[in-house]
């Protein structure tokens, strides 16, 4: 997909999302969960639309940083219960193994949609207000940076629906908040305030109001967008890869990465700009 095709794909629009560039002079795109009347509960179309939007933005040079947030009073209330019922509905079959394999494939497809946030080369910031529950935590945990307003609250709610969270929370949260905190959240399903989320590292910044959150995240994403895309995307790739490697393996991986990417025009521009005391102008990717 080239840039023109990416723009065409975004212009088709979405049922569950709104994708906008608020200021054409700032290479930041916002992905809004767009079912405010349902507290942005995630339906089946969302799981096909999110990867489609991210794939297009990944290839768009004017998108150097992304923000995921929600329209209305809440970030995300989790998976829509009617969608959950349709996911678990068993087809008519005489073979119980075939039924379970079909359900497994459905779950894997949903997981893949959330993992698309990590696969996107661009940095993704979660802007969280109000409820961030169940699938909302899955989505937030897949983002690179998480910020929230003081009214935000978090709950890994799946245990109260008699199931284990299966879209990435149990895999990603231990690396974010530590095993003990992750186990506490996942086993109890309790509600966590913004201040507690900050204390355990679930979010990195808390803002006093939703307006302050929007302004703060805009500044954060704008700052990311001003940096070298090569450096930012490389940092994201190495961080994600190193999460699953030993220290020595991670060091070897970044050495190999920089051996391939270090000698770039962006590096030359960064050094020249520093010496000339001016703002650098980096390549568009």
Coordinates of C-alpha atoms in Angstrom, one line a residue:
X1 CA 0.0 0.0 0.0
X2 CA 1.5 3.4 -1.0
X3 CA 0.6 6.8 0.3
X4 CA -2.2 7.4 -2.3
X5 CA -3.8 4.1 -1.6
X6 CA -3.5 4.7 2.2
X7 CA -5.4 8.0 1.8
X8 CA -8.0 6.4 -0.4
X9 CA -8.5 3.7 2.3
X10 CA -9.0 6.2 5.0
X11 CA -11.5 8.2 2.9
X12 CA -13.8 5.1 2.8
X13 CA -14.6 5.8 6.4
X14 CA -15.5 3.5 9.2
X15 CA -18.5 2.3 11.1
X16 CA -17.0 2.1 14.6
X17 CA -14.1 4.6 14.3
X18 CA -13.4 8.2 13.2
X19 CA -9.9 8.9 11.9
X20 CA -8.9 12.6 11.7
X21 CA -5.9 14.8 11.3
X22 CA -6.9 17.8 13.4
X23 CA -4.2 20.1 12.0
X24 CA -2.8 19.4 8.6
X25 CA 0.5 21.2 9.6
X26 CA 1.0 18.7 12.4
X27 CA 1.6 15.0 11.3
X28 CA -0.5 13.5 14.0
X29 CA -3.6 11.4 13.4
X30 CA -6.4 10.6 15.9
X31 CA -8.3 7.4 15.9
X32 CA -11.5 7.8 17.9
X33 CA -13.6 5.0 19.1
X34 CA -17.0 6.2 17.8
X35 CA -19.9 4.5 19.6
X36 CA -20.3 7.1 22.4
X37 CA -23.9 6.0 23.2
X38 CA -22.6 2.5 23.9
X39 CA -19.6 3.8 25.9
X40 CA -17.5 2.7 22.9
X41 CA -18.1 -1.0 23.5
X42 CA -16.2 -3.0 20.9
X43 CA -18.3 -4.7 18.3
X44 CA -17.2 -7.2 15.6
X45 CA -16.8 -4.5 12.9
X46 CA -14.2 -2.8 15.2
X47 CA -11.9 -5.8 15.0
X48 CA -11.7 -5.5 11.2
X49 CA -11.7 -1.7 11.0
X50 CA -8.9 -1.0 13.5
X51 CA -6.3 -3.1 11.6
X52 CA -7.4 -1.5 8.4
X53 CA -7.0 2.0 9.8
X54 CA -3.7 1.3 11.3
X55 CA -2.3 -0.3 8.1
X56 CA -3.3 2.8 6.2
X57 CA -1.8 5.2 8.7
X58 CA 1.4 3.1 8.9
X59 CA 2.0 3.8 5.2
X60 CA 1.0 7.5 5.3
X61 CA 4.0 9.9 5.5
X62 CA 1.8 12.6 7.0
X63 CA 1.1 10.3 10.0
X64 CA 4.2 10.3 12.2
X65 CA 2.4 9.7 15.5
X66 CA -1.1 8.3 16.3
X67 CA -3.5 8.9 19.2
X68 CA -6.3 6.4 20.2
X69 CA -9.1 7.9 22.2
X70 CA -12.9 7.7 22.5
X71 CA -15.8 10.0 21.7
X72 CA -18.2 10.6 24.5
X73 CA -17.8 10.3 28.3
X74 CA -15.8 7.1 28.3
X75 CA -12.7 5.6 26.5
X76 CA -14.1 2.0 26.2
X77 CA -16.4 -0.2 28.2
X78 CA -15.0 -3.4 26.8
X79 CA -16.5 -5.9 24.3
X80 CA -20.1 -5.4 23.4
X81 CA -22.0 -8.3 25.1
X82 CA -24.1 -9.0 22.0
X83 CA -20.8 -9.4 20.1
X84 CA -19.4 -11.6 22.8
X85 CA -22.5 -13.8 22.4
X86 CA -22.1 -14.1 18.6
X87 CA -18.4 -14.9 19.0
X88 CA -19.1 -17.8 21.4
X89 CA -22.2 -19.0 19.5
X90 CA -21.5 -22.6 18.5
X91 CA -22.2 -23.6 14.9
X92 CA -24.2 -26.8 14.2
X93 CA -21.7 -29.6 14.0
X94 CA -21.5 -33.2 15.2
X95 CA -17.8 -32.8 16.0
X96 CA -17.1 -30.9 19.2
X97 CA -13.4 -30.5 18.3
X98 CA -14.4 -28.7 15.1
X99 CA -16.6 -26.3 17.1
X100 CA -13.7 -25.5 19.5
X101 CA -11.3 -25.0 16.6
X102 CA -13.7 -22.5 15.0
X103 CA -13.9 -20.6 18.4
X104 CA -10.1 -20.7 18.6
X105 CA -9.8 -19.1 15.2
X106 CA -12.3 -16.4 16.1
X107 CA -10.3 -15.5 19.3
X108 CA -7.0 -15.4 17.3
X109 CA -8.6 -13.0 14.8
X110 CA -9.7 -10.7 17.6
X111 CA -6.2 -10.9 19.2
X112 CA -4.6 -10.1 15.8
X113 CA -6.7 -6.9 15.6
X114 CA -5.4 -5.6 19.0
X115 CA -1.9 -6.6 18.1
X116 CA -2.1 -4.4 15.0
X117 CA -1.5 -1.5 17.4
X118 CA 2.0 -3.0 18.2
X119 CA 2.6 -3.9 14.6
X120 CA 2.1 -0.3 13.4
X121 CA 5.5 1.2 13.0
X122 CA 4.3 4.6 14.2
X123 CA 4.2 5.4 17.9
X124 CA 0.6 5.1 19.3
X125 CA -0.5 7.1 22.4
X126 CA -3.6 6.0 24.3
X127 CA -5.7 9.0 25.6
X128 CA -7.9 7.6 28.2
X129 CA -10.8 9.2 30.0
X130 CA -13.7 7.7 31.9
X131 CA -14.1 3.9 31.8
X132 CA -11.3 1.7 30.5
X133 CA -12.7 -1.7 31.1
X134 CA -12.1 -5.2 29.7
X135 CA -11.3 -4.9 26.0
X136 CA -10.4 -1.3 26.6
X137 CA -7.5 -2.4 28.8
X138 CA -6.5 -4.8 26.1
X139 CA -6.4 -1.9 23.6
X140 CA -4.6 0.5 26.0
X141 CA -2.0 -2.1 26.9
X142 CA -1.1 -2.6 23.2
X143 CA -0.3 1.2 22.9
X144 CA 3.2 2.5 23.4
X145 CA 2.3 5.3 25.8
X146 CA -0.8 5.6 28.0
X147 CA -2.1 8.9 29.4
X148 CA -5.3 9.5 31.3
X149 CA -7.4 12.1 33.0
X150 CA -8.1 12.1 36.7
X151 CA -11.7 10.8 36.1
X152 CA -10.4 7.6 34.4
X153 CA -10.7 4.2 35.9
X154 CA -9.5 0.8 34.9
X155 CA -10.8 -2.7 35.3
X156 CA -9.7 -6.1 33.9
X157 CA -13.4 -7.2 34.1
X158 CA -13.3 -10.5 32.2
X159 CA -13.0 -12.6 35.4
X160 CA -16.4 -11.3 36.5
X161 CA -17.9 -12.6 33.1
X162 CA -16.6 -16.1 33.9
X163 CA -13.7 -16.0 31.4
X164 CA -10.0 -15.3 31.2
X165 CA -9.0 -12.1 29.4
X166 CA -7.8 -13.4 26.0
X167 CA -6.9 -10.3 23.9
X168 CA -3.5 -9.5 25.3
X169 CA -4.0 -8.1 28.8
X170 CA -2.6 -11.2 30.6
X171 CA 0.4 -11.2 28.3
X172 CA 1.1 -7.4 28.2
X173 CA 0.2 -6.2 31.7
X174 CA 2.9 -8.1 33.6
X175 CA 5.6 -6.3 31.5
X176 CA 3.9 -3.0 32.2
X177 CA 2.9 -3.1 35.8
X178 CA 4.7 -6.2 37.1
X179 CA 3.4 -9.7 37.7
X180 CA 2.0 -9.0 41.2
X181 CA 0.0 -6.0 40.1
X182 CA -1.2 -7.8 36.9
X183 CA -2.4 -10.7 38.9
X184 CA -4.2 -8.5 41.4
X185 CA -6.0 -6.7 38.6
X186 CA -6.8 -9.8 36.5
X187 CA -7.9 -12.0 39.4
X188 CA -10.0 -9.5 41.3
X189 CA -11.5 -7.4 38.4
X190 CA -11.4 -4.5 40.8
X191 CA -11.7 -0.9 39.8
X192 CA -8.4 1.1 39.7
X193 CA -8.3 4.9 39.9
X194 CA -6.1 7.1 37.7
X195 CA -3.8 7.8 40.6
X196 CA -3.3 4.1 41.4
X197 CA -2.9 3.4 37.7
X198 CA -0.1 6.0 37.7
X199 CA 1.5 4.5 40.8
X200 CA 1.7 1.0 39.3
X201 CA 2.9 2.3 35.9
X202 CA -0.2 1.4 33.9
X203 CA -0.2 5.0 32.7
X204 CA 2.7 7.4 32.6
X205 CA 0.9 10.7 32.9
X206 CA -2.3 11.8 34.6
X207 CA -4.0 15.1 33.7
X208 CA -6.4 17.0 35.9
X209 CA -9.2 17.2 33.3
X210 CA -10.2 15.9 29.9
X211 CA -9.3 19.2 28.3
X212 CA -5.9 19.1 29.9
X213 CA -5.6 15.5 28.8
X214 CA -6.3 16.4 25.2
X215 CA -3.9 19.3 25.3
X216 CA -1.2 17.3 27.0
X217 CA -1.5 14.3 24.6
X218 CA -1.5 16.7 21.6
X219 CA 1.8 18.2 22.8
X220 CA 3.2 14.7 23.5
X221 CA 2.2 13.3 20.1
X222 CA 3.3 16.5 18.4
X223 CA 6.7 16.1 20.0
X224 CA 7.0 12.5 18.8
X225 CA 6.0 13.6 15.3
X226 CA 8.9 16.1 15.2
X227 CA 11.5 13.4 15.8
X228 CA 13.2 11.3 13.2
X229 CA 10.7 8.7 12.1
X230 CA 13.6 6.2 11.6
X231 CA 14.7 6.7 15.2
X232 CA 11.2 6.5 16.7
X233 CA 10.1 3.5 14.7
X234 CA 13.4 1.8 15.4
X235 CA 13.1 2.5 19.1
X236 CA 9.5 1.0 19.1
X237 CA 10.7 -2.1 17.2
X238 CA 13.6 -2.7 19.5
X239 CA 11.6 -2.2 22.7
X240 CA 8.9 -4.6 21.6
X241 CA 11.4 -7.2 20.4
X242 CA 13.6 -6.9 23.5
X243 CA 10.6 -7.5 25.8
X244 CA 10.8 -11.1 24.8
X245 CA 14.6 -11.5 24.8
X246 CA 17.3 -11.9 27.3
X247 CA 19.6 -8.9 27.9
X248 CA 22.3 -10.3 25.7
X249 CA 19.8 -11.2 22.9
X250 CA 18.3 -7.7 23.1
X251 CA 21.7 -6.0 22.9
X252 CA 22.6 -8.2 19.9
X253 CA 19.3 -7.3 18.3
X254 CA 19.8 -3.5 18.6
X255 CA 23.3 -3.8 17.4
X256 CA 22.1 -5.5 14.3
X257 CA 19.3 -3.0 13.9
X258 CA 21.6 0.0 14.1
X259 CA 24.2 -1.6 11.9
X260 CA 21.5 -1.5 9.2
X261 CA 19.8 1.8 10.1
X262 CA 22.4 4.0 11.8
X263 CA 24.0 5.6 8.7
X264 CA 21.0 7.6 7.7
X265 CA 20.4 11.1 6.4
X266 CA 18.4 11.7 9.5
X267 CA 21.5 11.2 11.6
X268 CA 23.5 13.6 9.5
X269 CA 20.7 16.1 9.7
X270 CA 20.4 15.8 13.5
X271 CA 24.1 16.4 13.9
X272 CA 24.1 19.3 11.5
X273 CA 21.1 20.9 13.1
X274 CA 22.7 20.6 16.6
X275 CA 25.9 22.2 15.4
X276 CA 24.0 25.0 13.6
X277 CA 21.6 25.5 16.5
X278 CA 18.5 25.0 14.3
X279 CA 15.5 22.7 14.2
X280 CA 16.2 19.6 12.2
X281 CA 14.2 18.6 9.2
X282 CA 13.9 14.8 9.0
X283 CA 12.9 12.5 6.1
X284 CA 9.3 11.5 5.6
X285 CA 8.6 7.8 5.6

